CSV table of C-alpha atoms in Angstrom, one decimal:
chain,number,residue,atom,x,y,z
A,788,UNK,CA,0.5,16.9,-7.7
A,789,UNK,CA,2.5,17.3,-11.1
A,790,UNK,CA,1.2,15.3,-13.6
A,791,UNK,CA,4.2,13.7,-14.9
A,792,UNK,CA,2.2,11.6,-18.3
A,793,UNK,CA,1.7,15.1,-19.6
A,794,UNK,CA,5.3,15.0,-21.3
A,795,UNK,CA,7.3,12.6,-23.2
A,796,UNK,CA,10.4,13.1,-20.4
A,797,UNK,CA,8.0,12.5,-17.4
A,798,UNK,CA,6.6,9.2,-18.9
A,799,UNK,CA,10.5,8.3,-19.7
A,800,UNK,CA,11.1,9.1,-16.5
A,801,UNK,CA,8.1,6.9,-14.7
A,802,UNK,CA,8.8,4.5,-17.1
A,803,UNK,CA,12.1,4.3,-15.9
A,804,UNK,CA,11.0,4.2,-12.3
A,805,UNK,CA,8.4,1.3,-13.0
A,806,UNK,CA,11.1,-0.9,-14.2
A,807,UNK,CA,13.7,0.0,-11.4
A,808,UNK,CA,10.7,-1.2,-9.1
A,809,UNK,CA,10.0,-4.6,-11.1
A,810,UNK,CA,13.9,-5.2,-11.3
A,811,UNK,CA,13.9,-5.0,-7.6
A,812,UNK,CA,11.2,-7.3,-7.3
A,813,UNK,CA,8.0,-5.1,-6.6
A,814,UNK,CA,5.0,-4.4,-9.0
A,815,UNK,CA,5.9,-3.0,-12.3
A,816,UNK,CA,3.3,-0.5,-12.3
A,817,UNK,CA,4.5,1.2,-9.3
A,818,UNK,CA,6.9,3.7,-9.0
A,819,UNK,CA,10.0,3.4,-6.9
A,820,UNK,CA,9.0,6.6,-5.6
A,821,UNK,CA,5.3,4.9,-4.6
A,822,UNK,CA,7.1,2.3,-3.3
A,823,UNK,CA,9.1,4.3,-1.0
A,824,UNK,CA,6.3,6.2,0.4
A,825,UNK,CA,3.9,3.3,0.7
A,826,UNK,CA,6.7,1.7,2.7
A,827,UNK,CA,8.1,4.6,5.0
A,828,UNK,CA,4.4,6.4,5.5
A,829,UNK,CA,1.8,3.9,5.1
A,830,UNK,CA,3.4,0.7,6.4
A,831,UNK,CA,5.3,3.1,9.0
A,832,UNK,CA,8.0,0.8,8.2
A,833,UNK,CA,11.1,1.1,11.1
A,834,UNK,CA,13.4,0.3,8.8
A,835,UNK,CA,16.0,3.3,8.3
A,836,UNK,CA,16.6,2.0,4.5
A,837,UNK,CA,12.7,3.0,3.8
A,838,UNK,CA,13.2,6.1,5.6
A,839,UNK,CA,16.8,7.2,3.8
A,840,UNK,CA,15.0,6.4,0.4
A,841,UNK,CA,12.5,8.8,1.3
A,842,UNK,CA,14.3,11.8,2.9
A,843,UNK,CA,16.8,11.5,-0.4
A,844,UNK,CA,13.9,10.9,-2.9
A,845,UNK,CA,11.6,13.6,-1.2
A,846,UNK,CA,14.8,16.4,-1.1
A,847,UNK,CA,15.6,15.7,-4.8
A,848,UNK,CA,11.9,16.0,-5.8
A,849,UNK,CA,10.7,19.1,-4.2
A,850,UNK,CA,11.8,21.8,-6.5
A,851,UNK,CA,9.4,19.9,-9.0
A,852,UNK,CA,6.8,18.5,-6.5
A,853,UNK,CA,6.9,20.6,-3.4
A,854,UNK,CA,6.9,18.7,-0.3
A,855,UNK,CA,5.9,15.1,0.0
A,856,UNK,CA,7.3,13.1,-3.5
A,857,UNK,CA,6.9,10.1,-2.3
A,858,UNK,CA,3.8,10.7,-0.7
A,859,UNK,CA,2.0,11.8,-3.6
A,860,UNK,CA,3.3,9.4,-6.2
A,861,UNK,CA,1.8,6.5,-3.6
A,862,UNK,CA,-1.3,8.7,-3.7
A,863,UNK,CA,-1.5,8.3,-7.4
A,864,UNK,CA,-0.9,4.6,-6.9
A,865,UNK,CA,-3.2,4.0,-4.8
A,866,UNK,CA,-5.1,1.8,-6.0
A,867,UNK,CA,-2.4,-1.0,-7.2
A,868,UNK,CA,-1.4,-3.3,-5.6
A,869,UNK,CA,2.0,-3.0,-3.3
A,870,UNK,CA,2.4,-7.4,-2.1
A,871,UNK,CA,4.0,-6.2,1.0
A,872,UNK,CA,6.9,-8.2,1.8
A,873,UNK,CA,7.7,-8.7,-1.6
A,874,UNK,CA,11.0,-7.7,-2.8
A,875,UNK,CA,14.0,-9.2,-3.9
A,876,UNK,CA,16.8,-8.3,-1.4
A,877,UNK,CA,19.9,-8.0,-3.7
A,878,UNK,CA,17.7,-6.2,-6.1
A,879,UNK,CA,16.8,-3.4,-3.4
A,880,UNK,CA,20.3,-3.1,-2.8
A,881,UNK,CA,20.9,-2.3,-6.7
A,882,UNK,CA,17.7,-0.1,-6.6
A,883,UNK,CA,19.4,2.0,-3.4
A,884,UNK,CA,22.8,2.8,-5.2
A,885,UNK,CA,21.2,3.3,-8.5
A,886,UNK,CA,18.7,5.7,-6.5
A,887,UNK,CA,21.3,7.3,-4.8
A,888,UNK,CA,23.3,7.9,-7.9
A,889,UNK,CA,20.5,9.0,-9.8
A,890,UNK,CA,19.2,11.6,-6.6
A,891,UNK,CA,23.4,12.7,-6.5
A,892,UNK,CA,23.2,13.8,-10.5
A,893,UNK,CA,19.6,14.9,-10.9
A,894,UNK,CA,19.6,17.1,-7.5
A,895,UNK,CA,21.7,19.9,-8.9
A,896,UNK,CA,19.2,20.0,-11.9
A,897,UNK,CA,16.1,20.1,-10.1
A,898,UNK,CA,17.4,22.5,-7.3
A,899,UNK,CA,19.1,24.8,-10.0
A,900,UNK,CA,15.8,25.1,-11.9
A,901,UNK,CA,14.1,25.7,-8.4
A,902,UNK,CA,16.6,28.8,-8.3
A,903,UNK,CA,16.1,30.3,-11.9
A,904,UNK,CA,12.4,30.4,-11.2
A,905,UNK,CA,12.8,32.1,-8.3
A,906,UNK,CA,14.9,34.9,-9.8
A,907,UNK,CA,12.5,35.3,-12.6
A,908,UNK,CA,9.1,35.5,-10.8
């Protein structure tokens, strides 16, 4: 599990995920990426917007994490607390595009560093 507190750009970058979670109306010391997996994995949630989040979340994620983003950053979560049901609806909307968006730009990134590791090792 990476460690993302270790450097100034992963706190940046949880701190930005914290407040894209508050803003959409769940805890702001959870992750959106918690958030996802505690909804599609632990809750077992039907919904296919849980799901979507995940898949897209989890594929943009694993040349950094490996398999299971979401998974793990619930893991490391654990112990806060989710309010289940909670969640402002237009806000998840806004969270979705802005996830998407985010997943579409930083994809290429995280999948082209996957590559130049893999031709250098």
């Amino acid at each position: 599990m990476t460690d993302y507190n270790a450097t100034y750009l992963g706190r940046v970058a949880n701190a930005i995920s914290q407040l894209g979670n508050a803003l959409s109306g769940g805890n702001p010391d959870i992750s959106v990426s918690a958030r996802i997996g505690f909804m599609s994995l632990i809750m077992r949630s039907d919904s296919l917007f849980w799901i979507v989040c995940r898949v897209i979340v989890d594929f943009t994620f694993y040349p950094v994490d490996g398999k299971g983003h979401c998974k793990n950053a619930y893991l490391s979560d654990i112990d806060e607390d989710f309010k289940v049901g909670q969640g402002w609806v237009p806000g998840l909307v806004i969270m979705s595009i802005l996830m998407i968006l985010f997943c579409l730009v930083l994809s290429p990134i995280t999948w082209f560093y996957y590559l130049i590791r893999i031709l250098h090792a």
